[in-house]
């Protein structure tokens, strides 16, 4: 396992981090299975566990808490908030009111008195940066969080938040957690240059592109992954963008074979090769999934392999841009771009 410094925090973190989104009903993972995955991940040298209040409505946090009991101090523990938690209109967002309330809920579910990294799961356009940063700074000073970060923020919002922190003399986001894979590379255009400029640690999610790069999706085979059952439209091969992805996967499989690598090694080795990326979040649903992903822990891709990947999916290109979560609101709501 490789270790890197998380932004400017001085904290050393593993290049692969354990994402717990599949713990609970989303991945149909039991407590015993989750604990076994955590045990194996820690034994392999992973020291970061990332979850969120939203994952299975808090069940993931509860399962992580039980799995790490008795060894909290050996783990860099991260969670997230701001996504809706139920139907109550104020049980979401990044207001001071909600963040303070929901952090206490997360700490209770995790069974800990603090988290190392508290992340805003999605940018909340209805709340000012000053409001959010002020609440997070107070939680940090109270000792309930060590650092805080953003997740899936557009580049301009990352910059704005950095300036707001400076202007109002508040602590700043120390990390960003964007989606990134061989098939979704648009963050190379703006987000990653910005994180490098401001010295943010970067924990990337979905490096296997929801299973497209796991080796389980190939031409001539039935798509039967857990994710395809949850989101069938993302794997419907009658949709042109999905056909484009499959064509890219077939070409990438040839690159992996020639290099003597699995598709997972190729995919994880690609994202961890970028100098702006600190860690790649893996989200195994089973122990077998975890072991296949741990095999990429020390994978270092040669320049020839990286060039071959660039020739298949150009730098800065998303093959499925409609699946992004950082689209500016004005592109989604016509009323926001018309006088």
PDB file of C-alpha atoms in Angstrom, residues 60-251:
ATOM      1  CA  UNK A  60     -23.879   2.478   6.718  1.00  0.00           C
ATOM      2  CA  UNK A  61     -22.626   4.748   9.512  1.00  0.00           C
ATOM      3  CA  UNK A  62     -24.028   2.374  12.128  1.00  0.00           C
ATOM      4  CA  UNK A  63     -22.324  -0.614  10.500  1.00  0.00           C
ATOM      5  CA  UNK A  64     -19.016   1.220  10.177  1.00  0.00           C
ATOM      6  CA  UNK A  65     -19.220   2.225  13.831  1.00  0.00           C
ATOM      7  CA  UNK A  66     -19.678  -1.376  14.951  1.00  0.00           C
ATOM      8  CA  UNK A  67     -16.915  -2.597  12.623  1.00  0.00           C
ATOM      9  CA  UNK A  68     -14.298  -0.146  13.930  1.00  0.00           C
ATOM     10  CA  UNK A  69     -15.164  -0.433  17.626  1.00  0.00           C
ATOM     11  CA  UNK A  70     -12.004  -0.653  19.697  1.00  0.00           C
ATOM     12  CA  UNK A  71      -9.663   0.619  16.979  1.00  0.00           C
ATOM     13  CA  UNK A  72     -10.970   4.105  16.247  1.00  0.00           C
ATOM     14  CA  UNK A  73      -7.615   5.838  16.690  1.00  0.00           C
ATOM     15  CA  UNK A  74      -5.982   3.811  13.892  1.00  0.00           C
ATOM     16  CA  UNK A  75      -8.479   5.019  11.277  1.00  0.00           C
ATOM     17  CA  UNK A  76      -8.955   8.266   9.395  1.00  0.00           C
ATOM     18  CA  UNK A  77     -12.738   8.345   9.622  1.00  0.00           C
ATOM     19  CA  UNK A  78     -14.738  10.424   7.151  1.00  0.00           C
ATOM     20  CA  UNK A  79     -18.449  11.027   6.708  1.00  0.00           C
ATOM     21  CA  UNK A  80     -20.677  13.444   4.806  1.00  0.00           C
ATOM     22  CA  UNK A  81     -23.876  15.449   5.158  1.00  0.00           C
ATOM     23  CA  UNK A  82     -26.223  17.758   3.190  1.00  0.00           C
ATOM     24  CA  UNK A  83     -28.206  15.230   1.142  1.00  0.00           C
ATOM     25  CA  UNK A  84     -31.895  14.843   2.165  1.00  0.00           C
ATOM     26  CA  UNK A  85     -32.523  12.691   5.240  1.00  0.00           C
ATOM     27  CA  UNK A  86     -36.268  12.099   5.086  1.00  0.00           C
ATOM     28  CA  UNK A  87     -39.081  14.343   3.920  1.00  0.00           C
ATOM     29  CA  UNK A  88     -38.664  17.225   6.374  1.00  0.00           C
ATOM     30  CA  UNK A  89     -37.555  20.232   4.296  1.00  0.00           C
ATOM     31  CA  UNK A  90     -34.855  21.346   6.751  1.00  0.00           C
ATOM     32  CA  UNK A  91     -33.304  17.908   7.148  1.00  0.00           C
ATOM     33  CA  UNK A  92     -30.908  18.589   4.290  1.00  0.00           C
ATOM     34  CA  UNK A  93     -28.542  21.220   2.949  1.00  0.00           C
ATOM     35  CA  UNK A  94     -25.558  22.932   4.538  1.00  0.00           C
ATOM     36  CA  UNK A  95     -27.164  25.422   6.905  1.00  0.00           C
ATOM     37  CA  UNK A  96     -25.720  25.857  10.391  1.00  0.00           C
ATOM     38  CA  UNK A  97     -28.963  24.484  11.830  1.00  0.00           C
ATOM     39  CA  UNK A  98     -28.775  21.212   9.915  1.00  0.00           C
ATOM     40  CA  UNK A  99     -25.028  20.570   9.952  1.00  0.00           C
ATOM     41  CA  UNK A 100     -24.777  20.873  13.733  1.00  0.00           C
ATOM     42  CA  UNK A 101     -27.813  18.638  14.235  1.00  0.00           C
ATOM     43  CA  UNK A 102     -26.791  16.037  11.694  1.00  0.00           C
ATOM     44  CA  UNK A 103     -23.183  15.781  12.827  1.00  0.00           C
ATOM     45  CA  UNK A 104     -24.447  14.802  16.273  1.00  0.00           C
ATOM     46  CA  UNK A 105     -26.642  12.191  14.587  1.00  0.00           C
ATOM     47  CA  UNK A 106     -23.672  10.847  12.640  1.00  0.00           C
ATOM     48  CA  UNK A 107     -21.452  10.706  15.733  1.00  0.00           C
ATOM     49  CA  UNK A 108     -24.173   8.777  17.541  1.00  0.00           C
ATOM     50  CA  UNK A 109     -24.569   6.304  14.680  1.00  0.00           C
ATOM     51  CA  UNK A 110     -20.802   5.861  14.369  1.00  0.00           C
ATOM     52  CA  UNK A 111     -20.348   5.520  18.113  1.00  0.00           C
ATOM     53  CA  UNK A 112     -17.490   8.064  18.223  1.00  0.00           C
ATOM     54  CA  UNK A 113     -16.909  11.509  19.677  1.00  0.00           C
ATOM     55  CA  UNK A 114     -15.359  13.009  16.533  1.00  0.00           C
ATOM     56  CA  UNK A 115     -14.721  12.369  12.849  1.00  0.00           C
ATOM     57  CA  UNK A 116     -11.481  13.191  11.104  1.00  0.00           C
ATOM     58  CA  UNK A 117     -13.088  14.538   7.943  1.00  0.00           C
ATOM     59  CA  UNK A 118     -16.597  15.977   7.612  1.00  0.00           C
ATOM     60  CA  UNK A 119     -17.644  16.632   4.021  1.00  0.00           C
ATOM     61  CA  UNK A 120     -20.437  18.604   2.393  1.00  0.00           C
ATOM     62  CA  UNK A 121     -21.911  15.916   0.163  1.00  0.00           C
ATOM     63  CA  UNK A 122     -23.183  18.316  -2.503  1.00  0.00           C
ATOM     64  CA  UNK A 123     -23.029  22.072  -2.927  1.00  0.00           C
ATOM     65  CA  UNK A 124     -26.154  23.725  -1.505  1.00  0.00           C
ATOM     66  CA  UNK A 125     -26.942  26.806  -3.647  1.00  0.00           C
ATOM     67  CA  UNK A 126     -29.485  28.086  -1.104  1.00  0.00           C
ATOM     68  CA  UNK A 127     -26.888  28.504   1.663  1.00  0.00           C
ATOM     69  CA  UNK A 128     -24.059  31.039   1.692  1.00  0.00           C
ATOM     70  CA  UNK A 129     -20.435  29.926   1.968  1.00  0.00           C
ATOM     71  CA  UNK A 130     -20.062  32.082   5.080  1.00  0.00           C
ATOM     72  CA  UNK A 131     -22.946  30.294   6.812  1.00  0.00           C
ATOM     73  CA  UNK A 132     -21.574  26.832   6.035  1.00  0.00           C
ATOM     74  CA  UNK A 133     -17.919  27.591   6.713  1.00  0.00           C
ATOM     75  CA  UNK A 134     -18.773  29.342   9.971  1.00  0.00           C
ATOM     76  CA  UNK A 135     -20.690  26.295  11.222  1.00  0.00           C
ATOM     77  CA  UNK A 136     -17.920  23.912  10.151  1.00  0.00           C
ATOM     78  CA  UNK A 137     -15.253  26.093  11.766  1.00  0.00           C
ATOM     79  CA  UNK A 138     -17.192  26.087  15.050  1.00  0.00           C
ATOM     80  CA  UNK A 139     -17.583  22.299  14.912  1.00  0.00           C
ATOM     81  CA  UNK A 140     -13.848  22.020  14.296  1.00  0.00           C
ATOM     82  CA  UNK A 141     -13.038  24.271  17.254  1.00  0.00           C
ATOM     83  CA  UNK A 142     -15.409  22.230  19.410  1.00  0.00           C
ATOM     84  CA  UNK A 143     -13.321  19.135  18.591  1.00  0.00           C
ATOM     85  CA  UNK A 144     -16.136  17.264  16.857  1.00  0.00           C
ATOM     86  CA  UNK A 145     -14.362  17.311  13.485  1.00  0.00           C
ATOM     87  CA  UNK A 146     -10.666  17.558  12.704  1.00  0.00           C
ATOM     88  CA  UNK A 147     -10.954  18.776   9.085  1.00  0.00           C
ATOM     89  CA  UNK A 148     -13.755  19.439   6.644  1.00  0.00           C
ATOM     90  CA  UNK A 149     -14.093  19.127   2.896  1.00  0.00           C
ATOM     91  CA  UNK A 150     -16.407  19.370  -0.089  1.00  0.00           C
ATOM     92  CA  UNK A 151     -17.708  16.673  -2.408  1.00  0.00           C
ATOM     93  CA  UNK A 152     -18.555  16.970  -6.102  1.00  0.00           C
ATOM     94  CA  UNK A 153     -18.289  20.765  -6.103  1.00  0.00           C
ATOM     95  CA  UNK A 154     -17.864  22.557  -9.438  1.00  0.00           C
ATOM     96  CA  UNK A 155     -14.460  24.205  -9.748  1.00  0.00           C
ATOM     97  CA  UNK A 156     -15.822  27.727  -9.425  1.00  0.00           C
ATOM     98  CA  UNK A 157     -17.545  26.821  -6.139  1.00  0.00           C
ATOM     99  CA  UNK A 158     -14.306  25.383  -4.756  1.00  0.00           C
ATOM    100  CA  UNK A 159     -12.581  28.681  -5.572  1.00  0.00           C
ATOM    101  CA  UNK A 160     -15.434  30.760  -4.130  1.00  0.00           C
ATOM    102  CA  UNK A 161     -15.366  28.802  -0.873  1.00  0.00           C
ATOM    103  CA  UNK A 162     -11.605  29.298  -0.542  1.00  0.00           C
ATOM    104  CA  UNK A 163     -12.012  33.048  -0.973  1.00  0.00           C
ATOM    105  CA  UNK A 164     -14.965  33.156   1.437  1.00  0.00           C
ATOM    106  CA  UNK A 165     -12.891  31.444   4.105  1.00  0.00           C
ATOM    107  CA  UNK A 166     -10.130  33.996   3.660  1.00  0.00           C
ATOM    108  CA  UNK A 167     -12.499  36.973   3.605  1.00  0.00           C
ATOM    109  CA  UNK A 168     -14.357  35.944   6.757  1.00  0.00           C
ATOM    110  CA  UNK A 169     -11.309  34.536   8.624  1.00  0.00           C
ATOM    111  CA  UNK A 170     -12.732  31.022   8.774  1.00  0.00           C
ATOM    112  CA  UNK A 171     -11.200  27.582   8.344  1.00  0.00           C
ATOM    113  CA  UNK A 172     -11.256  26.352   4.776  1.00  0.00           C
ATOM    114  CA  UNK A 173     -12.111  23.152   3.001  1.00  0.00           C
ATOM    115  CA  UNK A 174      -9.093  20.849   3.206  1.00  0.00           C
ATOM    116  CA  UNK A 175     -10.319  18.260   0.702  1.00  0.00           C
ATOM    117  CA  UNK A 176     -12.542  17.681  -2.309  1.00  0.00           C
ATOM    118  CA  UNK A 177     -14.211  14.385  -3.229  1.00  0.00           C
ATOM    119  CA  UNK A 178     -15.074  14.318  -6.959  1.00  0.00           C
ATOM    120  CA  UNK A 179     -16.135  11.505  -9.247  1.00  0.00           C
ATOM    121  CA  UNK A 180     -13.256  10.384 -11.494  1.00  0.00           C
ATOM    122  CA  UNK A 181     -12.494   7.447 -13.747  1.00  0.00           C
ATOM    123  CA  UNK A 182     -11.073   6.640 -17.154  1.00  0.00           C
ATOM    124  CA  UNK A 183     -14.581   7.070 -18.569  1.00  0.00           C
ATOM    125  CA  UNK A 184     -15.358  10.321 -16.703  1.00  0.00           C
ATOM    126  CA  UNK A 185     -12.360  12.662 -17.009  1.00  0.00           C
ATOM    127  CA  UNK A 186     -13.852  16.157 -17.169  1.00  0.00           C
ATOM    128  CA  UNK A 187     -12.537  17.107 -13.720  1.00  0.00           C
ATOM    129  CA  UNK A 188      -9.070  17.160 -15.278  1.00  0.00           C
ATOM    130  CA  UNK A 189     -10.103  20.351 -17.070  1.00  0.00           C
ATOM    131  CA  UNK A 190     -11.001  22.571 -14.112  1.00  0.00           C
ATOM    132  CA  UNK A 191     -11.487  20.780 -10.776  1.00  0.00           C
ATOM    133  CA  UNK A 192      -8.109  19.070 -10.409  1.00  0.00           C
ATOM    134  CA  UNK A 193      -6.101  22.160 -11.425  1.00  0.00           C
ATOM    135  CA  UNK A 194      -8.019  24.123  -8.779  1.00  0.00           C
ATOM    136  CA  UNK A 195      -7.417  21.527  -6.048  1.00  0.00           C
ATOM    137  CA  UNK A 196      -3.714  21.573  -6.887  1.00  0.00           C
ATOM    138  CA  UNK A 197      -3.656  25.376  -6.781  1.00  0.00           C
ATOM    139  CA  UNK A 198      -5.209  25.459  -3.301  1.00  0.00           C
ATOM    140  CA  UNK A 199      -3.458  22.384  -1.925  1.00  0.00           C
ATOM    141  CA  UNK A 200      -6.593  20.315  -1.332  1.00  0.00           C
ATOM    142  CA  UNK A 201      -6.472  16.596  -0.735  1.00  0.00           C
ATOM    143  CA  UNK A 202      -8.523  14.702  -3.330  1.00  0.00           C
ATOM    144  CA  UNK A 203     -10.441  11.490  -2.592  1.00  0.00           C
ATOM    145  CA  UNK A 204     -12.034  10.316  -5.839  1.00  0.00           C
ATOM    146  CA  UNK A 205     -15.207   8.259  -5.932  1.00  0.00           C
ATOM    147  CA  UNK A 206     -16.403   5.771  -8.553  1.00  0.00           C
ATOM    148  CA  UNK A 207     -12.958   5.018 -10.039  1.00  0.00           C
ATOM    149  CA  UNK A 208     -14.480   1.833 -11.500  1.00  0.00           C
ATOM    150  CA  UNK A 209     -17.252   3.882 -13.146  1.00  0.00           C
ATOM    151  CA  UNK A 210     -20.119   2.095 -11.374  1.00  0.00           C
ATOM    152  CA  UNK A 211     -18.728  -1.266 -12.488  1.00  0.00           C
ATOM    153  CA  UNK A 212     -18.055  -0.442 -16.131  1.00  0.00           C
ATOM    154  CA  UNK A 213     -14.327  -0.847 -15.453  1.00  0.00           C
ATOM    155  CA  UNK A 214     -14.558  -3.844 -13.124  1.00  0.00           C
ATOM    156  CA  UNK A 215     -14.255  -6.436 -15.887  1.00  0.00           C
ATOM    157  CA  UNK A 216     -17.846  -7.554 -15.318  1.00  0.00           C
ATOM    158  CA  UNK A 217     -19.233  -5.604 -18.275  1.00  0.00           C
ATOM    159  CA  UNK A 218     -18.054  -6.808 -21.669  1.00  0.00           C
ATOM    160  CA  UNK A 219     -19.469  -7.104 -25.163  1.00  0.00           C
ATOM    161  CA  UNK A 220     -21.613 -10.198 -25.673  1.00  0.00           C
ATOM    162  CA  UNK A 221     -22.223 -10.667 -21.952  1.00  0.00           C
ATOM    163  CA  UNK A 222     -25.402  -9.999 -20.028  1.00  0.00           C
ATOM    164  CA  UNK A 223     -25.037  -7.024 -17.687  1.00  0.00           C
ATOM    165  CA  UNK A 224     -26.009  -8.394 -14.270  1.00  0.00           C
ATOM    166  CA  UNK A 225     -24.253  -6.262 -11.660  1.00  0.00           C
ATOM    167  CA  UNK A 226     -25.791  -4.934  -8.453  1.00  0.00           C
ATOM    168  CA  UNK A 227     -25.507  -1.380  -9.764  1.00  0.00           C
ATOM    169  CA  UNK A 228     -27.210  -2.248 -13.058  1.00  0.00           C
ATOM    170  CA  UNK A 229     -30.172  -3.562 -11.081  1.00  0.00           C
ATOM    171  CA  UNK A 230     -30.403  -0.262  -9.167  1.00  0.00           C
ATOM    172  CA  UNK A 231     -29.830   2.013 -12.177  1.00  0.00           C
ATOM    173  CA  UNK A 232     -30.755   0.034 -15.303  1.00  0.00           C
ATOM    174  CA  UNK A 233     -30.769   3.069 -17.616  1.00  0.00           C
ATOM    175  CA  UNK A 234     -27.039   3.529 -17.055  1.00  0.00           C
ATOM    176  CA  UNK A 235     -26.361   0.101 -18.532  1.00  0.00           C
ATOM    177  CA  UNK A 236     -29.001  -0.082 -21.262  1.00  0.00           C
ATOM    178  CA  UNK A 237     -26.953  -0.808 -24.380  1.00  0.00           C
ATOM    179  CA  UNK A 238     -29.644   0.583 -26.661  1.00  0.00           C
ATOM    180  CA  UNK A 239     -28.659   4.054 -25.387  1.00  0.00           C
ATOM    181  CA  UNK A 240     -25.887   5.593 -27.552  1.00  0.00           C
ATOM    182  CA  UNK A 241     -23.793   6.881 -24.636  1.00  0.00           C
ATOM    183  CA  UNK A 242     -23.740   3.401 -23.117  1.00  0.00           C
ATOM    184  CA  UNK A 243     -22.677   1.896 -26.435  1.00  0.00           C
ATOM    185  CA  UNK A 244     -19.848   4.443 -26.518  1.00  0.00           C
ATOM    186  CA  UNK A 245     -18.775   3.374 -23.051  1.00  0.00           C
ATOM    187  CA  UNK A 246     -18.856  -0.289 -23.986  1.00  0.00           C
ATOM    188  CA  UNK A 247     -16.718   0.371 -27.066  1.00  0.00           C
ATOM    189  CA  UNK A 248     -14.189   2.186 -24.858  1.00  0.00           C
ATOM    190  CA  UNK A 249     -14.223  -0.662 -22.330  1.00  0.00           C
ATOM    191  CA  UNK A 250     -13.439  -3.205 -25.043  1.00  0.00           C
ATOM    192  CA  UNK A 251     -10.455  -1.158 -26.214  1.00  0.00           C
TER     193      UNK A 251
END
